[in-house]
mmCIF file of N, CA and C in Angstrom:
data_model
loop_
_atom_site.group_PDB
_atom_site.id
_atom_site.type_symbol
_atom_site.label_atom_id
_atom_site.label_comp_id
_atom_site.label_asym_id
_atom_site.label_seq_id
_atom_site.Cartn_x
_atom_site.Cartn_y
_atom_site.Cartn_z
ATOM 1 N N MET A 773 79.395 321.663 270.484
ATOM 2 C CA MET A 773 80.210 322.031 269.952
ATOM 3 C C MET A 773 79.944 322.997 269.482
ATOM 4 N N ARG A 774 80.853 324.419 269.432
ATOM 5 C CA ARG A 774 80.525 325.403 268.949
ATOM 6 C C ARG A 774 81.398 325.995 267.712
ATOM 7 N N VAL A 775 80.550 326.736 266.473
ATOM 8 C CA VAL A 775 81.053 327.017 265.494
ATOM 9 C C VAL A 775 81.499 328.365 265.454
ATOM 10 N N ALA A 776 82.282 328.943 264.447
ATOM 11 C CA ALA A 776 82.244 330.919 264.153
ATOM 12 C C ALA A 776 81.346 330.875 263.293
ATOM 13 N N PRO A 777 80.536 332.070 263.603
ATOM 14 C CA PRO A 777 80.188 332.920 262.998
ATOM 15 C C PRO A 777 80.229 333.229 261.753
ATOM 16 N N VAL A 778 80.037 333.085 261.214
ATOM 17 C CA VAL A 778 79.836 333.176 259.032
ATOM 18 C C VAL A 778 80.056 334.770 258.909
ATOM 19 N N GLY A 779 80.621 335.305 258.382
ATOM 20 C CA GLY A 779 80.817 336.892 258.400
ATOM 21 C C GLY A 779 81.654 338.009 258.311
ATOM 22 N N GLY A 780 81.986 338.649 258.544
ATOM 23 C CA GLY A 780 83.036 340.101 258.925
ATOM 24 C C GLY A 780 84.002 339.788 260.144
ATOM 25 N N THR A 781 83.759 338.408 260.748
ATOM 26 C CA THR A 781 84.660 338.098 262.345
ATOM 27 C C THR A 781 85.664 337.812 262.148
ATOM 28 N N ALA A 782 86.800 337.409 261.253
ATOM 29 C CA ALA A 782 88.066 337.201 261.233
ATOM 30 C C ALA A 782 88.971 338.004 261.720
ATOM 31 N N VAL A 783 89.596 336.910 262.406
ATOM 32 C CA VAL A 783 91.044 337.467 263.444
ATOM 33 C C VAL A 783 92.293 337.437 262.620
ATOM 34 N N GLN A 784 93.079 338.151 262.410
ATOM 35 C CA GLN A 784 94.043 338.802 261.745
ATOM 36 C C GLN A 784 95.257 338.125 262.601
ATOM 37 N N ASP A 785 96.332 337.664 262.930
ATOM 38 C CA ASP A 785 97.569 337.184 263.393
ATOM 39 C C ASP A 785 98.602 338.048 262.354
ATOM 40 N N HIS A 786 98.959 338.818 262.435
ATOM 41 C CA HIS A 786 99.810 339.682 261.646
ATOM 42 C C HIS A 786 101.094 338.976 261.956
ATOM 43 N N VAL A 787 101.320 338.350 262.841
ATOM 44 C CA VAL A 787 103.072 337.765 263.136
ATOM 45 C C VAL A 787 102.506 336.476 262.674
ATOM 46 N N ALA A 788 101.379 336.138 262.320
ATOM 47 C CA ALA A 788 101.533 334.459 261.940
ATOM 48 C C ALA A 788 101.314 334.296 260.058
ATOM 49 N N LEU A 789 100.748 335.789 259.688
ATOM 50 C CA LEU A 789 100.726 335.747 258.511
ATOM 51 C C LEU A 789 102.227 336.111 257.842
ATOM 52 N N ALA A 790 102.372 337.021 258.375
ATOM 53 C CA ALA A 790 104.271 337.063 258.208
ATOM 54 C C ALA A 790 105.048 335.986 257.724
ATOM 55 N N GLU A 791 105.131 335.342 258.890
ATOM 56 C CA GLU A 791 105.726 333.838 259.316
ATOM 57 C C GLU A 791 105.100 332.874 258.136
ATOM 58 N N ILE A 792 104.085 333.215 257.651
ATOM 59 C CA ILE A 792 103.889 332.267 256.602
ATOM 60 C C ILE A 792 103.869 332.942 255.341
ATOM 61 N N GLU A 793 104.170 334.285 255.052
ATOM 62 C CA GLU A 793 104.600 334.409 253.448
ATOM 63 C C GLU A 793 106.475 334.229 253.901
ATOM 64 N N LEU A 794 106.960 334.376 254.964
ATOM 65 C CA LEU A 794 108.860 333.739 255.050
ATOM 66 C C LEU A 794 108.766 332.618 254.315
ATOM 67 N N CYS A 795 107.891 331.481 254.891
ATOM 68 C CA CYS A 795 108.049 330.116 254.518
ATOM 69 C C CYS A 795 107.800 330.178 252.991
ATOM 70 N N GLY A 796 106.834 330.484 252.507
ATOM 71 C CA GLY A 796 106.536 330.392 251.112
ATOM 72 C C GLY A 796 107.334 330.779 250.714
ATOM 73 N N GLU A 797 108.528 332.282 250.819
ATOM 74 C CA GLU A 797 109.049 332.512 249.591
ATOM 75 C C GLU A 797 110.544 331.749 250.374
ATOM 76 N N LEU A 798 111.082 330.763 251.723
ATOM 77 C CA LEU A 798 111.628 330.053 251.339
ATOM 78 C C LEU A 798 111.182 328.589 250.845
ATOM 79 N N ILE A 799 110.181 328.332 250.758
ATOM 80 C CA ILE A 799 109.988 326.926 249.531
ATOM 81 C C ILE A 799 110.241 327.540 247.939
ATOM 82 N N ILE A 800 109.898 328.651 248.069
ATOM 83 C CA ILE A 800 110.183 329.209 246.407
ATOM 84 C C ILE A 800 111.533 328.910 245.852
ATOM 85 N N ALA A 801 112.071 329.187 246.822
ATOM 86 C CA ALA A 801 113.745 329.657 246.920
ATOM 87 C C ALA A 801 114.314 328.321 246.878
ATOM 88 N N ALA A 802 113.909 327.617 247.691
ATOM 89 C CA ALA A 802 114.287 326.043 247.636
ATOM 90 C C ALA A 802 113.831 325.138 246.845
ATOM 91 N N SER A 803 112.985 324.935 245.989
ATOM 92 C CA SER A 803 112.484 324.748 245.109
ATOM 93 C C SER A 803 113.010 325.077 243.842
ATOM 94 N N ALA A 804 113.660 326.328 243.483
ATOM 95 C CA ALA A 804 114.427 326.606 242.420
ATOM 96 C C ALA A 804 115.548 326.772 242.156
ATOM 97 N N ALA A 805 116.201 326.813 243.824
ATOM 98 C CA ALA A 805 117.543 326.042 243.514
ATOM 99 C C ALA A 805 117.734 324.511 242.899
ATOM 100 N N ALA A 806 119.144 324.464 242.895
ATOM 101 C CA ALA A 806 119.613 323.368 242.329
ATOM 102 C C ALA A 806 120.564 322.238 243.251
ATOM 103 N N GLU A 807 120.490 322.970 244.653
ATOM 104 C CA GLU A 807 121.159 322.673 245.280
ATOM 105 C C GLU A 807 120.406 322.480 247.107
ATOM 106 N N ARG A 808 120.887 321.920 247.619
ATOM 107 C CA ARG A 808 120.435 322.548 249.016
ATOM 108 C C ARG A 808 120.927 324.449 249.000
ATOM 109 N N LEU A 809 120.124 325.247 250.306
ATOM 110 C CA LEU A 809 120.098 326.652 250.064
ATOM 111 C C LEU A 809 121.424 326.511 251.457
ATOM 112 N N SER A 810 122.308 327.363 251.787
ATOM 113 C CA SER A 810 123.182 327.443 252.480
ATOM 114 C C SER A 810 122.698 328.643 253.816
ATOM 115 N N LEU A 811 123.358 328.458 254.804
ATOM 116 C CA LEU A 811 122.825 329.415 255.615
ATOM 117 C C LEU A 811 122.605 330.434 255.096
ATOM 118 N N GLU A 812 123.430 331.073 254.215
ATOM 119 C CA GLU A 812 123.463 332.787 253.964
ATOM 120 C C GLU A 812 122.294 332.924 252.681
ATOM 121 N N SER A 813 122.087 331.987 251.978
ATOM 122 C CA SER A 813 121.215 331.965 251.077
ATOM 123 C C SER A 813 119.669 331.863 251.643
ATOM 124 N N ILE A 814 119.212 331.413 252.948
ATOM 125 C CA ILE A 814 118.272 331.508 254.042
ATOM 126 C C ILE A 814 118.255 332.723 254.453
ATOM 127 N N ASP A 815 119.221 333.283 254.872
ATOM 128 C CA ASP A 815 119.446 334.778 255.487
ATOM 129 C C ASP A 815 119.062 335.498 255.014
ATOM 130 N N GLU A 816 119.710 335.537 253.260
ATOM 131 C CA GLU A 816 118.710 336.517 252.284
ATOM 132 C C GLU A 816 117.838 336.395 251.966
ATOM 133 N N VAL A 817 117.222 335.349 252.058
ATOM 134 C CA VAL A 817 115.438 334.997 251.448
ATOM 135 C C VAL A 817 114.869 335.681 252.828
ATOM 136 N N LEU A 818 115.028 335.499 254.344
ATOM 137 C CA LEU A 818 114.452 336.063 254.615
ATOM 138 C C LEU A 818 114.790 337.587 255.560
ATOM 139 N N ARG A 819 115.540 337.957 255.092
ATOM 140 C CA ARG A 819 116.175 339.304 255.095
ATOM 141 C C ARG A 819 116.748 339.417 256.223
ATOM 142 N N VAL A 820 117.648 338.638 256.992
ATOM 143 C CA VAL A 820 118.123 338.435 257.940
ATOM 144 C C VAL A 820 118.801 339.768 258.184
ATOM 145 N N ALA A 821 119.552 339.931 257.369
ATOM 146 C CA ALA A 821 120.645 341.386 257.636
ATOM 147 C C ALA A 821 120.106 342.627 257.208
ATOM 148 N N GLU A 822 118.833 342.515 256.905
ATOM 149 C CA GLU A 822 118.014 344.123 256.918
ATOM 150 C C GLU A 822 117.664 344.273 258.387
ATOM 151 N N GLU A 823 117.197 342.846 258.430
ATOM 152 C CA GLU A 823 116.329 342.801 260.252
ATOM 153 C C GLU A 823 117.268 343.572 261.227
ATOM 154 N N ARG A 824 118.734 343.218 260.372
ATOM 155 C CA ARG A 824 119.343 343.540 261.931
ATOM 156 C C ARG A 824 119.713 344.860 261.682
ATOM 157 N N ARG A 825 119.943 345.184 260.638
ATOM 158 C CA ARG A 825 120.132 347.059 260.369
ATOM 159 C C ARG A 825 119.367 347.820 260.962
ATOM 160 N N SER A 826 118.024 347.338 260.422
ATOM 161 C CA SER A 826 117.068 348.598 261.318
ATOM 162 C C SER A 826 116.689 348.011 262.373
ATOM 163 N N GLY A 827 117.115 347.171 263.146
ATOM 164 C CA GLY A 827 117.313 347.198 264.737
ATOM 165 C C GLY A 827 115.508 346.447 264.754
ATOM 166 N N THR A 828 114.848 345.832 264.256
ATOM 167 C CA THR A 828 113.806 345.148 264.593
ATOM 168 C C THR A 828 113.527 343.912 264.452
ATOM 169 N N GLY A 829 114.534 343.450 264.742
ATOM 170 C CA GLY A 829 114.678 341.578 264.918
ATOM 171 C C GLY A 829 115.145 341.189 266.285
ATOM 172 N N ARG A 830 114.604 340.235 266.177
ATOM 173 C CA ARG A 830 114.288 339.552 267.885
ATOM 174 C C ARG A 830 115.405 338.714 268.518
#
């Protein structure tokens, strides 16, 4: 079994970090909501409209 060396060798996956941040924002919004989040509310939390306007969406 190989173990990753200790030190400054951490690899950062910026896409994964962004997805984790968005999931966290969804969890916060869902826990603060009195009811289930609507699709529109989810899109707002994930800033879907902003992505579409800027042309960086998938």
